[in-house]
PDB file of C-alpha atoms and ligand atoms in Angstrom:
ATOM      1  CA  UNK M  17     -14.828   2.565 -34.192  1.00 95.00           C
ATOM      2  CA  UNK M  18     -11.924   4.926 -35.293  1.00 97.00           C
ATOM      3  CA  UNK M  19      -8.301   3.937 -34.416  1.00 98.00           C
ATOM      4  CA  UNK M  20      -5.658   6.747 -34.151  1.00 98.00           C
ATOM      5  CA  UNK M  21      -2.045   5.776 -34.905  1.00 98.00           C
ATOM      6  CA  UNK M  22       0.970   7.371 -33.864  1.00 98.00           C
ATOM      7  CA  UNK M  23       2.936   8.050 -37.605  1.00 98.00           C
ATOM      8  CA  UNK M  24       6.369   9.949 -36.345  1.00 98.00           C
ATOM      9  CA  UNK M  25       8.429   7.190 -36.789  1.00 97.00           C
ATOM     10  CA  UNK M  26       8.812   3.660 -36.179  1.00 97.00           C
ATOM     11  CA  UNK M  27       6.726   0.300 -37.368  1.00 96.00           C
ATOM     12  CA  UNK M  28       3.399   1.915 -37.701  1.00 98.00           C
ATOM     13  CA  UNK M  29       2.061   0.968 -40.912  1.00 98.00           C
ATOM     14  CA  UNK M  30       2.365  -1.967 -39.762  1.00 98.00           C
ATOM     15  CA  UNK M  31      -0.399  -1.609 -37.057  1.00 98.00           C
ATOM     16  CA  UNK M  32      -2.899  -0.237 -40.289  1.00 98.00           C
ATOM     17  CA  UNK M  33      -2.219  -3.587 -41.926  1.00 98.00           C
ATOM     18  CA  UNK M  34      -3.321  -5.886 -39.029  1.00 98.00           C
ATOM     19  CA  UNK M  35      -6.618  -3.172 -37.659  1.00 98.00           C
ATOM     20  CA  UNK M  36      -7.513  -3.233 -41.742  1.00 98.00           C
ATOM     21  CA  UNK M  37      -7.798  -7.085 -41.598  1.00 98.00           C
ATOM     22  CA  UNK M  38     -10.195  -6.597 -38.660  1.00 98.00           C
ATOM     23  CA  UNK M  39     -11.864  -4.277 -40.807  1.00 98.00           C
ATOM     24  CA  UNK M  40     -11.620  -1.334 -38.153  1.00 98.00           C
ATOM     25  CA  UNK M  41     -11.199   1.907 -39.105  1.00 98.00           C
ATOM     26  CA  UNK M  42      -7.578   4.152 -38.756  1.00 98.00           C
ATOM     27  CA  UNK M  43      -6.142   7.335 -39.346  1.00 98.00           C
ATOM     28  CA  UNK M  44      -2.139   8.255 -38.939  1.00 98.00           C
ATOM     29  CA  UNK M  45      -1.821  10.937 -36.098  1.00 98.00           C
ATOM     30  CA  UNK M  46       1.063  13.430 -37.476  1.00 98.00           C
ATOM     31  CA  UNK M  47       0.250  17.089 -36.701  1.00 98.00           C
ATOM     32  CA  UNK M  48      -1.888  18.116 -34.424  1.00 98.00           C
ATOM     33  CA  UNK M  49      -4.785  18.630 -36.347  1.00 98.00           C
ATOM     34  CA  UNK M  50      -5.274  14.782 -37.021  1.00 98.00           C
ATOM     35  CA  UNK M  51      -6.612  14.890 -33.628  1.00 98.00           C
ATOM     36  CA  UNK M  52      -9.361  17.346 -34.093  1.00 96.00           C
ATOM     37  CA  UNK M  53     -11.932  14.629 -34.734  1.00 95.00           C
ATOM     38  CA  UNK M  54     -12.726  12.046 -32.363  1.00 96.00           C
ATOM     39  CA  UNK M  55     -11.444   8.927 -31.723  1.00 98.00           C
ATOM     40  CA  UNK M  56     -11.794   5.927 -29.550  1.00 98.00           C
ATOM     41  CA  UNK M  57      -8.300   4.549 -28.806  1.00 98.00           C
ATOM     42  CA  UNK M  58      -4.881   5.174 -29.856  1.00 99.00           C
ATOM     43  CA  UNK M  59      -1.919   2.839 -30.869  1.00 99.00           C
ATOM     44  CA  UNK M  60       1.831   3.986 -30.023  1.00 98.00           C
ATOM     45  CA  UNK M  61       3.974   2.225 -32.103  1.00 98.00           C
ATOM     46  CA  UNK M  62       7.516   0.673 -31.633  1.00 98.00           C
ATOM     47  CA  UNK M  63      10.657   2.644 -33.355  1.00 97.00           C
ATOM     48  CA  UNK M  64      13.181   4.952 -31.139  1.00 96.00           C
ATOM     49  CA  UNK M  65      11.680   6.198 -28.162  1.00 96.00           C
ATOM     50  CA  UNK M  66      13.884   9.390 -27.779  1.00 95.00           C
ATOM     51  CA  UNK M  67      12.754  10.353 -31.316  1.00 96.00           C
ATOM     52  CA  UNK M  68       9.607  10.036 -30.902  1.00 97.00           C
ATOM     53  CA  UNK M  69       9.492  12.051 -27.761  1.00 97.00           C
ATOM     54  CA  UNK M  70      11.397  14.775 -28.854  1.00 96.00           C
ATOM     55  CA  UNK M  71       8.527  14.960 -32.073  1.00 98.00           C
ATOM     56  CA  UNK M  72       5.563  14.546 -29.817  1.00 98.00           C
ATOM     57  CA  UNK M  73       6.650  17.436 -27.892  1.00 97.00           C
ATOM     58  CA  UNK M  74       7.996  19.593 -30.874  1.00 97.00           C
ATOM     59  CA  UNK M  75       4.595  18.628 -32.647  1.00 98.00           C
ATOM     60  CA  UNK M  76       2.680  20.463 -29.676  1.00 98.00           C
ATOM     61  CA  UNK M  77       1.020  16.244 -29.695  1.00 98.00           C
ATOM     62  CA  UNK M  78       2.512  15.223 -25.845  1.00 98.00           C
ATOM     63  CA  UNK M  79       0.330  17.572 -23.995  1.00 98.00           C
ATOM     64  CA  UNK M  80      -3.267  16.683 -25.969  1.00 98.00           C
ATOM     65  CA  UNK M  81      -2.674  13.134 -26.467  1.00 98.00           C
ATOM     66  CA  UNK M  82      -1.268  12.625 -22.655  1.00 98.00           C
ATOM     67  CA  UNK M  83      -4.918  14.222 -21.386  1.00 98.00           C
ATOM     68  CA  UNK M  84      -6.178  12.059 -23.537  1.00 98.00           C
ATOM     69  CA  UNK M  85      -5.064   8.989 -22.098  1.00 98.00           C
ATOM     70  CA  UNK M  86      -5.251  10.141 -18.317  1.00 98.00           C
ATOM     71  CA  UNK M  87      -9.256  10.543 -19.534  1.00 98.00           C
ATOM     72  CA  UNK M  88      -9.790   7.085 -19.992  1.00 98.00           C
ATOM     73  CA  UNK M  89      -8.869   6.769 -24.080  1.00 98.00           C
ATOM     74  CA  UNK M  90      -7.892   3.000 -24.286  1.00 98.00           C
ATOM     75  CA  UNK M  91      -4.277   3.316 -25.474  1.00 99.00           C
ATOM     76  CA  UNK M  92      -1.928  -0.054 -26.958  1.00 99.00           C
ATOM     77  CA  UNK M  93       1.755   1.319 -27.036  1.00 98.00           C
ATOM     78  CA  UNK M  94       4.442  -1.569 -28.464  1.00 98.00           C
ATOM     79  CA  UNK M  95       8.185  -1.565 -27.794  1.00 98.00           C
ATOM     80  CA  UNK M  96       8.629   2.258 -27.465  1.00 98.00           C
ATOM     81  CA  UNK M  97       5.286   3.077 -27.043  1.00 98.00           C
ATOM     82  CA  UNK M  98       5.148   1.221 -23.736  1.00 98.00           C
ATOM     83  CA  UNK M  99       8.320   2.978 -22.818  1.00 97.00           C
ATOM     84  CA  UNK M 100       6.444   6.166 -23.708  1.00 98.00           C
ATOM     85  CA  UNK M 101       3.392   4.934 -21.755  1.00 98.00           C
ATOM     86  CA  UNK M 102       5.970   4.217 -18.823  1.00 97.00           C
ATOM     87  CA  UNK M 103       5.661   6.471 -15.437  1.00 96.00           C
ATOM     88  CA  UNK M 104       9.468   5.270 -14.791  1.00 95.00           C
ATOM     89  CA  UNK M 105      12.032   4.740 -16.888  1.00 95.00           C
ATOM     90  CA  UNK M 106      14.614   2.821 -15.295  1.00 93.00           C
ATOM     91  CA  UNK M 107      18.532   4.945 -15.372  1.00 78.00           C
ATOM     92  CA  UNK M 108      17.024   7.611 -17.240  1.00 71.00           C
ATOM     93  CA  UNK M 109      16.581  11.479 -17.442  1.00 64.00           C
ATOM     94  CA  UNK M 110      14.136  10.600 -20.092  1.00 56.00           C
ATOM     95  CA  UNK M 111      10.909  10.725 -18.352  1.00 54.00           C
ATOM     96  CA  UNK M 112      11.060  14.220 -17.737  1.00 71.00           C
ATOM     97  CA  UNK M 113       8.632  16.172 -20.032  1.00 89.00           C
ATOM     98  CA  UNK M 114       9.288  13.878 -23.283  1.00 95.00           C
ATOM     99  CA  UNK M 115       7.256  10.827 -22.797  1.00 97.00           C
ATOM    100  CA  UNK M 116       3.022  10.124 -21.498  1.00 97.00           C
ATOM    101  CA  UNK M 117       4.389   9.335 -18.364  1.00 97.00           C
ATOM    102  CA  UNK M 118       0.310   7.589 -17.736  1.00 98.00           C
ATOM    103  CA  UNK M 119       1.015   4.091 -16.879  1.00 98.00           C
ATOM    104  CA  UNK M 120       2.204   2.802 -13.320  1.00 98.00           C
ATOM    105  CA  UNK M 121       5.276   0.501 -14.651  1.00 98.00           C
ATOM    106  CA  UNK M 122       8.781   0.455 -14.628  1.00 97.00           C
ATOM    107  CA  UNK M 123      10.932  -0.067 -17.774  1.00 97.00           C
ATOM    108  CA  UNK M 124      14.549  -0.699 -18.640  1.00 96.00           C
ATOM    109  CA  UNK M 125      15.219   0.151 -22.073  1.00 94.00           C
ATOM    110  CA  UNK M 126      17.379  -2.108 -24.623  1.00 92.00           C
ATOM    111  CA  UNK M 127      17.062  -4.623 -21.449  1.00 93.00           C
ATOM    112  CA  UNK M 128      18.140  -7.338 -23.813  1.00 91.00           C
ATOM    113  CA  UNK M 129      22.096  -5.856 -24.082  1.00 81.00           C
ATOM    114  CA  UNK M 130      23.175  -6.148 -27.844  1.00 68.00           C
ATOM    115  CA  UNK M 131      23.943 -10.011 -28.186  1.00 65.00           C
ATOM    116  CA  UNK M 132      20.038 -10.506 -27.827  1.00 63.00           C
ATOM    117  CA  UNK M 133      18.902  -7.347 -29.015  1.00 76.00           C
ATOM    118  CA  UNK M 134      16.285  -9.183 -31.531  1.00 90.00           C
ATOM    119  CA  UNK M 135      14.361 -12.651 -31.112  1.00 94.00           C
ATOM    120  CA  UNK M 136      11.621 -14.048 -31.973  1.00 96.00           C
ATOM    121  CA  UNK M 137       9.327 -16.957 -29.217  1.00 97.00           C
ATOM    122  CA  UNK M 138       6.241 -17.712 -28.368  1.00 98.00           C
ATOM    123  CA  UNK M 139       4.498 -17.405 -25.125  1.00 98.00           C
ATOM    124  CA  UNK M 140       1.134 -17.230 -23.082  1.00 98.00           C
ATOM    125  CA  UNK M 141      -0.807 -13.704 -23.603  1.00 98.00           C
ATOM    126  CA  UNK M 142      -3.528 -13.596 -21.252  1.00 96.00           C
ATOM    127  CA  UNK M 143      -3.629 -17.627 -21.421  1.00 94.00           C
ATOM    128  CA  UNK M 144      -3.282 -17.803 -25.196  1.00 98.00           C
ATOM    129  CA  UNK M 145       0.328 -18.829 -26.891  1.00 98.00           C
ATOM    130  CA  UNK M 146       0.927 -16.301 -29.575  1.00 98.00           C
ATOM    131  CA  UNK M 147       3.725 -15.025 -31.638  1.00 98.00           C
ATOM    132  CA  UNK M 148       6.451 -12.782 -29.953  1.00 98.00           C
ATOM    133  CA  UNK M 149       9.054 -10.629 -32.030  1.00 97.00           C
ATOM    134  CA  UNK M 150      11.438  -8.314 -29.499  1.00 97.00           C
ATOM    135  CA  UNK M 151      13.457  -5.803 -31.375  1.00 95.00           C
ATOM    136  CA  UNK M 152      15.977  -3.973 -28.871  1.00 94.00           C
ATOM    137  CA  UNK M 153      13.323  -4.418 -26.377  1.00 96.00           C
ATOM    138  CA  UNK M 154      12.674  -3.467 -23.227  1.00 97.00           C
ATOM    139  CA  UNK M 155      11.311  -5.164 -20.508  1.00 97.00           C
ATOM    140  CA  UNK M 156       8.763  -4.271 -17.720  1.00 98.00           C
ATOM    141  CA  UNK M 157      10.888  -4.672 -14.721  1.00 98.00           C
ATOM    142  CA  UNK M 158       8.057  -3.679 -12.082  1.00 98.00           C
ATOM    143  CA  UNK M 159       3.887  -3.398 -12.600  1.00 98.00           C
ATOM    144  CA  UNK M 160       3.153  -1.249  -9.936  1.00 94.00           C
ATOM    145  CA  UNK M 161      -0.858  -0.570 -10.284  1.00 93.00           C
ATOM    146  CA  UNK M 162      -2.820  -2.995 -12.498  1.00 96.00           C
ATOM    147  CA  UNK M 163      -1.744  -6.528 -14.378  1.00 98.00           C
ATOM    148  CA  UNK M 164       0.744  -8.427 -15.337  1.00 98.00           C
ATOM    149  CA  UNK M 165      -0.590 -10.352 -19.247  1.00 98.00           C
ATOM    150  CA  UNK M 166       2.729 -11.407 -20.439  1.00 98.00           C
ATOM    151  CA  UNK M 167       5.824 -13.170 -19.237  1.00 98.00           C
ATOM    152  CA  UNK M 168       8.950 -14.672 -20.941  1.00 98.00           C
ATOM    153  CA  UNK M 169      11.631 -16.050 -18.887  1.00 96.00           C
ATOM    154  CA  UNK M 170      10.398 -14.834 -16.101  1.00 97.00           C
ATOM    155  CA  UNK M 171      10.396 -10.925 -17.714  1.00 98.00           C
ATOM    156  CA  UNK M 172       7.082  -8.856 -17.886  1.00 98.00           C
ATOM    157  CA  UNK M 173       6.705  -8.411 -21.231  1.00 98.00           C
ATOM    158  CA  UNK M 174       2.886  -7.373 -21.315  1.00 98.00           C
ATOM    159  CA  UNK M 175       0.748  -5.338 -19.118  1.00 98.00           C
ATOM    160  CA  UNK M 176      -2.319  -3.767 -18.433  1.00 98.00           C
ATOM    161  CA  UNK M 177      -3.526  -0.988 -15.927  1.00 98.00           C
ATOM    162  CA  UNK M 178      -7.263  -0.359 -16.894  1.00 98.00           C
ATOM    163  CA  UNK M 179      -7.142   1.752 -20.120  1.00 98.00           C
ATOM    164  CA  UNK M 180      -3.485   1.187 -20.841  1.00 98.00           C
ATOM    165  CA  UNK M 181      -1.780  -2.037 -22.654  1.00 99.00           C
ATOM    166  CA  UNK M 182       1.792  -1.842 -23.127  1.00 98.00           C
ATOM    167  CA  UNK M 183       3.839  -5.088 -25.282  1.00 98.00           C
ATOM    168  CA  UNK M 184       7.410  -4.706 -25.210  1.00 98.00           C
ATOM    169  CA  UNK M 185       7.042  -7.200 -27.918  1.00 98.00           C
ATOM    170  CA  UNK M 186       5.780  -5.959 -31.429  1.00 98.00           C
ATOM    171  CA  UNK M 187       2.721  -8.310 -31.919  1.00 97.00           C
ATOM    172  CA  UNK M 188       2.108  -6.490 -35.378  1.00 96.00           C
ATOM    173  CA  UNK M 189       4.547  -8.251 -37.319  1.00 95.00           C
ATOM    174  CA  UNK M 190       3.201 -11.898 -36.720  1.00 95.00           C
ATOM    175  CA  UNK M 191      -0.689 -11.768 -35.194  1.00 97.00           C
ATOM    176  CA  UNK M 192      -3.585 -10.013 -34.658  1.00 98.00           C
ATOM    177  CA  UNK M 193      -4.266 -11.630 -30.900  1.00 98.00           C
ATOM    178  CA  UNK M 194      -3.376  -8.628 -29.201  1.00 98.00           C
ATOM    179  CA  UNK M 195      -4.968  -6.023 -31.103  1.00 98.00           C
ATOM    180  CA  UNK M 196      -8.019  -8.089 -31.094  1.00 98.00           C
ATOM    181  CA  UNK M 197      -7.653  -7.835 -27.345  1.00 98.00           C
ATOM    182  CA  UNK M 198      -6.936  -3.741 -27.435  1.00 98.00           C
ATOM    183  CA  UNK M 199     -10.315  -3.846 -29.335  1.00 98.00           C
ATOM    184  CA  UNK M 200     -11.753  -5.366 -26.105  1.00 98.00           C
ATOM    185  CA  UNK M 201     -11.148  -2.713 -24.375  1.00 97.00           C
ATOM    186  CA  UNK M 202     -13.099  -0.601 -25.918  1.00 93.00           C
TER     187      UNK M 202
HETATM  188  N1  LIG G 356      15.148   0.379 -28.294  1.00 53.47           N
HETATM  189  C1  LIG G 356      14.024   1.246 -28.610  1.00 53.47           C
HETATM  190  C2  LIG G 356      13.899   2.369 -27.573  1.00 53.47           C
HETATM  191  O1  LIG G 356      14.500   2.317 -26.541  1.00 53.47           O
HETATM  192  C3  LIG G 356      12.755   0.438 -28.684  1.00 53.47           C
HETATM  193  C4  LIG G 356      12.839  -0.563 -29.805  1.00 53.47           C
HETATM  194  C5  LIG G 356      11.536  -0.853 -30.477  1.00 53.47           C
HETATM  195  O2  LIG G 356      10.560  -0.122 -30.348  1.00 53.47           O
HETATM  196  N2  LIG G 356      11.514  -1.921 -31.244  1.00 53.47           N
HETATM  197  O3  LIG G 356      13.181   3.281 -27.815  1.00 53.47           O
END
C-alpha cells in the first residue's frame, strides 16, 4: 500500500510520521510527476486553503488529482483539505475552479471566529473517544450525501461519503485512530 501526501504547504509531515508508525508506505505529492506512479489513496493536509488551491492549480495537480478522487481513490483531507474536498463552501467565491470540489458537504471556514480559533477536546469518532486538535477550523455545517462520524457540540466535525473522509480536526498531531480508519477504506 502506497500513500500519496499533499506537500504544498501546511502540517504534512506530520501525516508521514503517524502512516510510518503504521509502517505504510508514503511519498510527498509536489509536481506533477510524483503522480506518475500509482497509488492507492491520498491525504490532503491542513495549512491555508487558498494557498493551497492557488498551487494545486498553478502546479497543473487540481485537474489529475480531482479525476482521481471522482474515480474512487480513497482520499483523507484534514482542516483545509476537507475544505478542499468540500462541493460548497459556505460565503465564498472560493469553490470556483481552485478546490476538488468531490465531496457532497457544506463548510464554513474559520467557523470558530478568532477567540476560539485553536482548542484542543476529545470526542466520539465513529464510537471511539479520541484526541481532537482544531486550528482555525472549520466546521461541516451540512452532510448532504453520505455520513456524519464526528460531532462536537453539536458541530459536524467528521464525515464520510464513500471514498471521501474529511476531519476538520487535525488527528495527526495526537493519534493514529483516524488514519487507521482511512486505511480501512482501502
Ligand atoms: N483556516 C484554514 C483555511 O481556511 C484552515 C486551518 C487548518 O487547516 N488548520 O484554510
Amino acid at each position: 500500500m502506497r500513500i500519496g501526501i499533499l506537500a504544498l504547504q501546511g502540517a504534512f509531515i506530520e501525516h508521514k510520521h503517524v502512516l510510518d508508525s503504521l509502517h505504510v508506505e508514503s511519498f510527498e505529492i509536489r509536481r506533477l510527476r510524483d503522480i506518475e506512479s500509482p497509488f492507492d489513496g491520498l491525504i490532503i493536509p491542513g495549512g491555508e486553503s487558498t494557498t493551497m488551491g492557488k498551487l494545486l492549480v498553478e502546479l497543473g495537480l487540481l485537474e489529475p488529482l480531482k479525476q482521481k478522487i471522482e474515480n474512487g481513490l480513497p482520499v483523507f483531507g484534514t482542516c483545509a483539505g476537507a475544505i478542499l474536498l468540500a462541493k460548497d463552501i459556505e460565503g465564498a467565491a472560493q469553490g470556483q475552479g481552485t478546490t476538488f470540489a468531490t465531496m457532497d458537504i457544506t463548510i464554513q471556514r474559520n467557523a470558530y471566529g478568532r477567540q476560539l480559533g485553536s482548542f484542543f477536546t476529545e470526542e466520539k469518532f465513529n464510537d471511539t473517544v479520541i484526541p481532537m486538535s482544531f486550528i482555525r477550523a472549520p466546521i461541516i455545517t451540512k452532510v448532504n450525501n453520505g455520513e456524519v462520524l464526528a460531532t462536537v457540540n453539536g458541530d459536524i466535525v467528521a464525515a464520510r461519503q464513500g471514498n471521501q473522509l474529511a476531519t476538520t480536526f487535525h488527528p495527526e498531531l495526537k493519534t493514529d485512530f483516524v488514519h487507521r480508519y482511512f486505511l480501512g477504506m482501502m
